[in-house]
């Protein structure tokens, strides 16, 4: 989805939006392993990430909308700290069942592994 044109026929299993700015929303795709972002209420969508593995879940930190967590059905999880400009892998030590993502909070300006829940 870019400039109003469909880019793939992949399933979109997850969408999350910011409570601070309702024009911002992220969507993961199942087959193409991409994360899309809109900043204009869905009028246009741009690819923010091409993570390995299929996208299954996503969540934004409720205290800081620049922190976004995405993951697949297995043990892959990716975090951005800059609103989707770059994502890095945070799957070290995760189990093989990553179906639920919940970004609880940001503590003292740093990201702690205990601050998000992946199960």
GROMACS .gro file of C-alpha atoms in nm:
model
  119
    1UNK     CA    1   0.000   0.000   0.000
    2UNK     CA    2   0.167   0.315  -0.116
    3UNK     CA    3   0.012   0.619  -0.277
    4UNK     CA    4  -0.325   0.446  -0.265
    5UNK     CA    5  -0.211   0.141  -0.464
    6UNK     CA    6  -0.204  -0.214  -0.327
    7UNK     CA    7   0.150  -0.353  -0.311
    8UNK     CA    8   0.065  -0.713  -0.225
    9UNK     CA    9  -0.225  -0.937  -0.147
   10UNK     CA   10  -0.081  -1.036   0.190
   11UNK     CA   11  -0.299  -1.072   0.500
   12UNK     CA   12  -0.277  -0.784   0.751
   13UNK     CA   13  -0.305  -0.957   1.090
   14UNK     CA   14  -0.206  -0.661   1.307
   15UNK     CA   15  -0.262  -0.287   1.322
   16UNK     CA   16  -0.179  -0.049   1.606
   17UNK     CA   17  -0.227   0.324   1.637
   18UNK     CA   18  -0.107   0.604   1.860
   19UNK     CA   19  -0.334   0.755   2.123
   20UNK     CA   20  -0.125   1.073   2.101
   21UNK     CA   21  -0.165   1.120   1.727
   22UNK     CA   22  -0.453   0.928   1.572
   23UNK     CA   23  -0.321   0.992   1.220
   24UNK     CA   24  -0.035   0.746   1.289
   25UNK     CA   25  -0.094   0.373   1.246
   26UNK     CA   26   0.128   0.070   1.181
   27UNK     CA   27   0.027  -0.251   1.003
   28UNK     CA   28   0.213  -0.582   0.973
   29UNK     CA   29   0.180  -0.821   0.681
   30UNK     CA   30   0.177  -1.197   0.704
   31UNK     CA   31   0.327  -1.306   0.373
   32UNK     CA   32   0.561  -1.023   0.279
   33UNK     CA   33   0.728  -0.960   0.620
   34UNK     CA   34   0.679  -0.586   0.589
   35UNK     CA   35   0.568  -0.319   0.833
   36UNK     CA   36   0.368  -0.030   0.688
   37UNK     CA   37   0.312   0.311   0.846
   38UNK     CA   38   0.063   0.586   0.775
   39UNK     CA   39   0.080   0.935   0.921
   40UNK     CA   40  -0.231   1.069   0.745
   41UNK     CA   41  -0.515   0.852   0.876
   42UNK     CA   42  -0.453   0.578   0.616
   43UNK     CA   43  -0.467   0.788   0.300
   44UNK     CA   44  -0.117   0.664   0.209
   45UNK     CA   45   0.097   0.384   0.353
   46UNK     CA   46   0.476   0.350   0.333
   47UNK     CA   47   0.699   0.052   0.407
   48UNK     CA   48   0.898   0.120   0.723
   49UNK     CA   49   1.060  -0.222   0.760
   50UNK     CA   50   1.136  -0.547   0.582
   51UNK     CA   51   1.190  -0.779   0.878
   52UNK     CA   52   1.275  -1.144   0.833
   53UNK     CA   53   0.985  -1.373   0.910
   54UNK     CA   54   0.618  -1.299   0.869
   55UNK     CA   55   0.453  -1.018   1.063
   56UNK     CA   56   0.188  -1.131   1.308
   57UNK     CA   57   0.157  -0.876   1.590
   58UNK     CA   58   0.239  -0.517   1.676
   59UNK     CA   59   0.198  -0.267   1.957
   60UNK     CA   60   0.301   0.089   2.042
   61UNK     CA   61   0.432   0.202   2.376
   62UNK     CA   62   0.148   0.396   2.539
   63UNK     CA   63   0.392   0.648   2.689
   64UNK     CA   64   0.605   0.706   2.378
   65UNK     CA   65   0.459   0.656   2.027
   66UNK     CA   66   0.808   0.639   1.870
   67UNK     CA   67   0.853   0.295   2.032
   68UNK     CA   68   0.689   0.021   1.825
   69UNK     CA   69   0.721  -0.355   1.873
   70UNK     CA   70   0.641  -0.606   1.597
   71UNK     CA   71   0.675  -0.982   1.585
   72UNK     CA   72   0.584  -1.299   1.404
   73UNK     CA   73   0.406  -1.617   1.509
   74UNK     CA   74   0.737  -1.774   1.609
   75UNK     CA   75   1.020  -1.623   1.812
   76UNK     CA   76   1.108  -1.315   1.606
   77UNK     CA   77   1.044  -0.968   1.753
   78UNK     CA   78   1.160  -0.627   1.632
   79UNK     CA   79   1.166  -0.289   1.807
   80UNK     CA   80   1.196   0.065   1.673
   81UNK     CA   81   1.287   0.356   1.895
   82UNK     CA   82   1.253   0.618   1.621
   83UNK     CA   83   0.901   0.584   1.486
   84UNK     CA   84   0.978   0.314   1.233
   85UNK     CA   85   1.288   0.460   1.067
   86UNK     CA   86   1.488   0.154   1.179
   87UNK     CA   87   1.398  -0.169   1.362
   88UNK     CA   88   1.634  -0.397   1.553
   89UNK     CA   89   1.596  -0.759   1.657
   90UNK     CA   90   1.496  -0.818   2.022
   91UNK     CA   91   1.425  -1.191   2.005
   92UNK     CA   92   1.715  -1.319   2.216
   93UNK     CA   93   1.577  -1.557   2.476
   94UNK     CA   94   1.220  -1.563   2.346
   95UNK     CA   95   1.022  -1.883   2.324
   96UNK     CA   96   0.895  -2.025   1.995
   97UNK     CA   97   0.540  -1.899   2.059
   98UNK     CA   98   0.530  -1.524   2.000
   99UNK     CA   99   0.160  -1.474   1.932
  100UNK     CA  100   0.087  -1.188   2.175
  101UNK     CA  101   0.270  -0.855   2.189
  102UNK     CA  102   0.203  -0.597   2.458
  103UNK     CA  103   0.422  -0.290   2.508
  104UNK     CA  104   0.354  -0.193   2.867
  105UNK     CA  105   0.563   0.117   2.935
  106UNK     CA  106   0.891   0.302   2.896
  107UNK     CA  107   1.093   0.337   3.217
  108UNK     CA  108   1.341   0.619   3.288
  109UNK     CA  109   1.408   0.688   2.921
  110UNK     CA  110   1.545   0.342   2.851
  111UNK     CA  111   1.407   0.025   2.704
  112UNK     CA  112   1.415  -0.269   2.940
  113UNK     CA  113   1.340  -0.622   2.824
  114UNK     CA  114   1.086  -0.659   3.107
  115UNK     CA  115   0.887  -0.360   2.976
  116UNK     CA  116   0.723  -0.557   2.698
  117UNK     CA  117   0.548  -0.889   2.704
  118UNK     CA  118   0.579  -1.144   2.426
  119UNK     CA  119   0.406  -1.477   2.463
   0.00000   0.00000   0.00000
